[in-house]
CSV table of C-alpha atoms and ligand atoms in Angstrom, one decimal:
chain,number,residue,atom,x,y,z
M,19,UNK,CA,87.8,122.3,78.0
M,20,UNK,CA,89.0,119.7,75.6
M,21,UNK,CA,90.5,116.6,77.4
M,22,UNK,CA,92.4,115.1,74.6
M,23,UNK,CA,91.6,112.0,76.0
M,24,UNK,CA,92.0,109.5,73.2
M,25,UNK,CA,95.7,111.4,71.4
M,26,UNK,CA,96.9,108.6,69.6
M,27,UNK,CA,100.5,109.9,69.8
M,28,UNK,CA,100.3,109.6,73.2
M,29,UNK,CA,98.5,106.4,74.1
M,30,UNK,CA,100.7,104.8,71.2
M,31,UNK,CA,103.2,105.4,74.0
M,32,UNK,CA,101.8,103.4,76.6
M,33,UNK,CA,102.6,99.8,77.2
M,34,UNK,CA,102.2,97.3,79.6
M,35,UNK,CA,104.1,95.0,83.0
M,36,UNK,CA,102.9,92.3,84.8
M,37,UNK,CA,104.1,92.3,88.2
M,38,UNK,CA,102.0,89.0,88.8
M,39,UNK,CA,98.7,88.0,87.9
M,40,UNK,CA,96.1,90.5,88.9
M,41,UNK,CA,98.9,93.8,89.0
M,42,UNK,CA,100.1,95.5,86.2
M,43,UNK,CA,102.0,98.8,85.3
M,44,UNK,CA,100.7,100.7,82.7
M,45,UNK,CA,103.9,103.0,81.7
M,46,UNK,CA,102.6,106.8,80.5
M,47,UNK,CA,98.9,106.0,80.8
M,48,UNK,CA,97.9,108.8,82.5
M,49,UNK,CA,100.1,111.3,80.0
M,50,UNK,CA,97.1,112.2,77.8
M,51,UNK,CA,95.1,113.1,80.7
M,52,UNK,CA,97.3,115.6,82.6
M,53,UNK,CA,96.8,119.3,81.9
M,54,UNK,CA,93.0,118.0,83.0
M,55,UNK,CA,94.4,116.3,86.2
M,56,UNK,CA,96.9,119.2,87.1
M,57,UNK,CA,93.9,121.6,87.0
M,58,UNK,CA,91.5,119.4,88.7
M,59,UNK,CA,94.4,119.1,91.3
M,60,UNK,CA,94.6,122.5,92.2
M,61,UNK,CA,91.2,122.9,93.0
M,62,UNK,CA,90.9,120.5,95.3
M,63,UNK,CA,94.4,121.4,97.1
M,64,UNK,CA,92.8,124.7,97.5
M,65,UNK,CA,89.6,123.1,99.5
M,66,UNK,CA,91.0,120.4,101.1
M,67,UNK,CA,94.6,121.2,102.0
M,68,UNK,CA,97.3,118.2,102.0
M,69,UNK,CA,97.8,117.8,105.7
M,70,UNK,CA,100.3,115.1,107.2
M,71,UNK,CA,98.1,112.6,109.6
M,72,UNK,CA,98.7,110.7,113.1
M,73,UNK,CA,99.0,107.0,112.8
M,74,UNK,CA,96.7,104.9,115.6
M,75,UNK,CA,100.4,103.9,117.0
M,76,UNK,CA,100.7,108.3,117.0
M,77,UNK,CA,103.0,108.6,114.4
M,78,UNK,CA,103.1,111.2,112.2
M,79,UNK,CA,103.0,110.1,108.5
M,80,UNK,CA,106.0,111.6,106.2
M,81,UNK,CA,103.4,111.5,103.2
M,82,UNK,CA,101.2,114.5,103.2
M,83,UNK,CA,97.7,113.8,102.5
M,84,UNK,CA,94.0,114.5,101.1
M,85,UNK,CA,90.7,113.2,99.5
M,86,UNK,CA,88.4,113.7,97.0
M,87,UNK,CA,85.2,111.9,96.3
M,88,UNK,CA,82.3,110.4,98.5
M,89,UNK,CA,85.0,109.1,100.7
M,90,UNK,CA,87.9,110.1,102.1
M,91,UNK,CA,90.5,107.4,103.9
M,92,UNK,CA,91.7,109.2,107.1
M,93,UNK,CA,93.7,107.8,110.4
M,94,UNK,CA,94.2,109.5,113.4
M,95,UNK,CA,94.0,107.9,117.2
M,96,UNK,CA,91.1,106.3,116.6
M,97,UNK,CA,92.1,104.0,113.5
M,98,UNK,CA,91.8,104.1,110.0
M,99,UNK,CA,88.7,104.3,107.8
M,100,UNK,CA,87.3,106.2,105.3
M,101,UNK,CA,85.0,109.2,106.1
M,102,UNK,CA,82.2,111.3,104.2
M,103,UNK,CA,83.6,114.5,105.8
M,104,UNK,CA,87.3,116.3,105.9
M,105,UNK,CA,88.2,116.3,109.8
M,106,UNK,CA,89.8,119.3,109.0
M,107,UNK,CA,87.1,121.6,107.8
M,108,UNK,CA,83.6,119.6,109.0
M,109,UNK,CA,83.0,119.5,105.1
M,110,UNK,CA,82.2,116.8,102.3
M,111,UNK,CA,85.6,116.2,100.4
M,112,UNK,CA,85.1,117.8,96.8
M,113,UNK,CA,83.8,115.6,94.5
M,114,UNK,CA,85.5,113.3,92.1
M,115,UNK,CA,86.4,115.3,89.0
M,116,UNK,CA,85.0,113.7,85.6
M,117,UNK,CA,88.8,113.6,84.5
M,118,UNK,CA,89.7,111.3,87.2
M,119,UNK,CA,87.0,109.2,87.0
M,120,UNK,CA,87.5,108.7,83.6
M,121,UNK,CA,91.4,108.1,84.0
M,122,UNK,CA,90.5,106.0,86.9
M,123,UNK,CA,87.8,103.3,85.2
M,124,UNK,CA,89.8,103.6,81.7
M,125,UNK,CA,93.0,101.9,83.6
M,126,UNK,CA,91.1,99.6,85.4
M,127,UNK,CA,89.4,98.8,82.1
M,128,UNK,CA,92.7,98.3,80.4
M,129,UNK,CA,93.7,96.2,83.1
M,130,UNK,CA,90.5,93.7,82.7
M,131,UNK,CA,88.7,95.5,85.3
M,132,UNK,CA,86.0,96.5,83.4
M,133,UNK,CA,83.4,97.6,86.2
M,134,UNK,CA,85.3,99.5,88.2
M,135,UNK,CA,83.8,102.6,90.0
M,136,UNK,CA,85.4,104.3,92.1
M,137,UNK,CA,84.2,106.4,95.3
M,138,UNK,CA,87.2,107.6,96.8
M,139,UNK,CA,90.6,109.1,95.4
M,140,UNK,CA,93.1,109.5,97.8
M,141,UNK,CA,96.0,111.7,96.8
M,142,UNK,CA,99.1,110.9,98.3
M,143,UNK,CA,102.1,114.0,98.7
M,144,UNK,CA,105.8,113.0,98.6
M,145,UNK,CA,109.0,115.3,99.2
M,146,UNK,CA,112.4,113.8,99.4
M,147,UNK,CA,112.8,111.5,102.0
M,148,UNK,CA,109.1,110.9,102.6
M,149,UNK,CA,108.4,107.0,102.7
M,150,UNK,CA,104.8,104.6,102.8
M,151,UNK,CA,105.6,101.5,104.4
M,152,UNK,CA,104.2,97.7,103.7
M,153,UNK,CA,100.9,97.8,103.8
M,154,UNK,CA,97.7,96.2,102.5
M,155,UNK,CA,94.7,98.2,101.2
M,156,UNK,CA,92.1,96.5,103.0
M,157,UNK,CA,90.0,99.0,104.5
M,158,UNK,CA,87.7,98.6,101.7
M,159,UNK,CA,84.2,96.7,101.6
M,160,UNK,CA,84.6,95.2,98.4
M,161,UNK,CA,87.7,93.4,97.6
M,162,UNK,CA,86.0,92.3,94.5
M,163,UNK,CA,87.4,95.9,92.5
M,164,UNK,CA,90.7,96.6,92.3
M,165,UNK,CA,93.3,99.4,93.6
M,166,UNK,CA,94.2,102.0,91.0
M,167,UNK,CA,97.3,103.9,91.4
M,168,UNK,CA,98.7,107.3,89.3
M,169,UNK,CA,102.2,108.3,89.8
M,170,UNK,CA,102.9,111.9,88.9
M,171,UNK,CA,106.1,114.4,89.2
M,172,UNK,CA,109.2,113.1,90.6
M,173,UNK,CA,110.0,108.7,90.1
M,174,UNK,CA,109.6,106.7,93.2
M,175,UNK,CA,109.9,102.7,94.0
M,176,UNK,CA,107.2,100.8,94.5
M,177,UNK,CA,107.3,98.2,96.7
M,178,UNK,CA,105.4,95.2,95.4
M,179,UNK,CA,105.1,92.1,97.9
M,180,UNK,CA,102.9,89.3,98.0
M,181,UNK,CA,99.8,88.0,100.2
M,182,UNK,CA,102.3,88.0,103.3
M,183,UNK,CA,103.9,90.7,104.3
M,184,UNK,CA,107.1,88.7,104.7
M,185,UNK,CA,107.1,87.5,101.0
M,186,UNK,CA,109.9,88.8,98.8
M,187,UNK,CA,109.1,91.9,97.4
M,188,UNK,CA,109.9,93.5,93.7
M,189,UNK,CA,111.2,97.0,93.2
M,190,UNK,CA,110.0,99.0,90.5
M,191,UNK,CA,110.6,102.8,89.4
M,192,UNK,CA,107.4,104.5,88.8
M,193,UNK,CA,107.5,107.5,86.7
M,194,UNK,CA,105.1,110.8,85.9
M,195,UNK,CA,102.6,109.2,84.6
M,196,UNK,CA,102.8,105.5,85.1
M,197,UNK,CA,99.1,103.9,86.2
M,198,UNK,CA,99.7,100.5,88.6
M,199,UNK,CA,96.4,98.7,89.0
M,200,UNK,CA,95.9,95.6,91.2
M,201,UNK,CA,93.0,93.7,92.2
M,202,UNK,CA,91.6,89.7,92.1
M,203,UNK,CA,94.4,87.1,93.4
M,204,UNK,CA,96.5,90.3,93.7
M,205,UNK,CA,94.1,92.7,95.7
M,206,UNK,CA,95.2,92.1,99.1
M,207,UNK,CA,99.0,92.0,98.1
M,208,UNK,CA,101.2,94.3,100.4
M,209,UNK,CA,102.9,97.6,98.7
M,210,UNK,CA,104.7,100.4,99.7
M,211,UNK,CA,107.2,103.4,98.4
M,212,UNK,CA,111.0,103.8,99.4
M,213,UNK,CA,112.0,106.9,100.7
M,214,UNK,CA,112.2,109.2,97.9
M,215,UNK,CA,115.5,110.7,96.9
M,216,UNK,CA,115.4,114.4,96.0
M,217,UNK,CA,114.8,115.3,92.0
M,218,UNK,CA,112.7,117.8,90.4
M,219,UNK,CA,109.8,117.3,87.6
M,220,UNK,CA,108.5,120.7,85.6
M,221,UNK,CA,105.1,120.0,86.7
M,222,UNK,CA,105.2,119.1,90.4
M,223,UNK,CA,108.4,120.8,91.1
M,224,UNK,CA,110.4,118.6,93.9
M,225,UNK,CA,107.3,116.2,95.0
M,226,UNK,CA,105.5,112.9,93.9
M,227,UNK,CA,102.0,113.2,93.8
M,228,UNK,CA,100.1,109.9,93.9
M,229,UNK,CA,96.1,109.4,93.1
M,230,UNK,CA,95.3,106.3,94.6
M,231,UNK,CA,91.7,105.1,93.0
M,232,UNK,CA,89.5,102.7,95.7
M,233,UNK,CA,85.6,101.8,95.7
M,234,UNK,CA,85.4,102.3,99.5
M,235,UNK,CA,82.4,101.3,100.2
W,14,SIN,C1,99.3,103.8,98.5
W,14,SIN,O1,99.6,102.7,98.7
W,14,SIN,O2,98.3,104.4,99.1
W,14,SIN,C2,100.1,104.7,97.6
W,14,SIN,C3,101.1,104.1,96.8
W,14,SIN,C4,101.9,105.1,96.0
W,14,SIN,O3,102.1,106.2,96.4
W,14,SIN,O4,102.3,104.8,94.8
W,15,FE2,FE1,98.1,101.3,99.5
């Protein structure tokens, strides 16, 4: 299958935001790439179903979720962390798909993350009303590479904060196909989504999907 990877049309169509040093948005990146990710999608939806997990604090998360790659991140009781093997099925996660990857390390490249190499892709489900509250990714070993992060279907509002979790945060509409990456002095920097109101996108029907790119270990 061709990729189309490099349409000039398209990638003419992509520009960039700084949301601080270290985090930018890169509007439409991920266009050119998208019959390849939708397929790829499927596929893995089909091994490793999107399944809403438990909290430690036992709350169930409104954001449905699943892996691909070496790793998976997973939380249940016990914590959060990442895991070689689905809980659900006692399998490895399927592996990264060659369009990610290359979606995944050309954005980070863009960004100024020109090493980046990612091991786990966590792919993030939202329907209307389905949230992600302030966080920091920081289950990771190596803080060194950088978070990157492909919005697709329906628009959502990220929540950008700073290295607090009580600094002031910036709202910004991500739409299909927006790519935000973040790493150096903004790695650590809290994030989150607002509850989604409902819409509909002719790809993903009435849901945001999110791939969230990470080097886990
Ligand atoms: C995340 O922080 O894991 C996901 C953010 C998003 O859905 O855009
Ligand atoms: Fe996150």
């Amino acid at each position: 299958m061709s990729l189309n990877l490099f349409d000039d049309a398209e990638q003419s169509r992509v520009w960039h935001e700084e949301l601080c040093p270290g985090a930018l948005v890169l509007r439409h990146f991920a266009l050119s790439y998208e019959p390849a990710i939708f397929a790829a999608l499927d596929e893995i939806a089909a091994q490793t179903p999107f399944r809403h997990m438990v909290t430690p604090g036992g709350f169930t998360m409104s954001v449905a979720m699943t892996s691909c790659g070496s790793y998976g991140w997973v939380t249940d009781r016990r914590g959060y962390r990442y895991d070689k093997v689905d809980p659900l099925s006692g399998k490895q996660w399927p592996v990264l798909p060659e369009v990610f990857r290359k979606l995944a390390e050309d954005a980070a490249a863009r960004a100024g993350f020109a090493d980046f190499a990612p091991d786990a892709c966590l792919i993030n489900r939202y329907a209307a009303g389905a949230r992600l509250s302030l966080h920091q990714d920081k289950d990771e070993r190596d803080i060194g590479q950088p978070i990157v992060s492909v919005s697709l279907g329906i628009p959502a509002i990220f929540l950008f904060g700073g290295a607090c979790r009580e600094d002031k945060t910036q709202r910004i509409q991500l739409t299909h196909g927006d790519v935000v990456v973040w790493g150096g002095p903004a790695r650590l920097h809290f994030h989150g989504i607002s509850p989604l109101k409902e819409a509909h996108h002719p790809l993903t029907g009435d849901v945001r999907i999110n791939l969230t790119f990470r080097k886990a270990t």
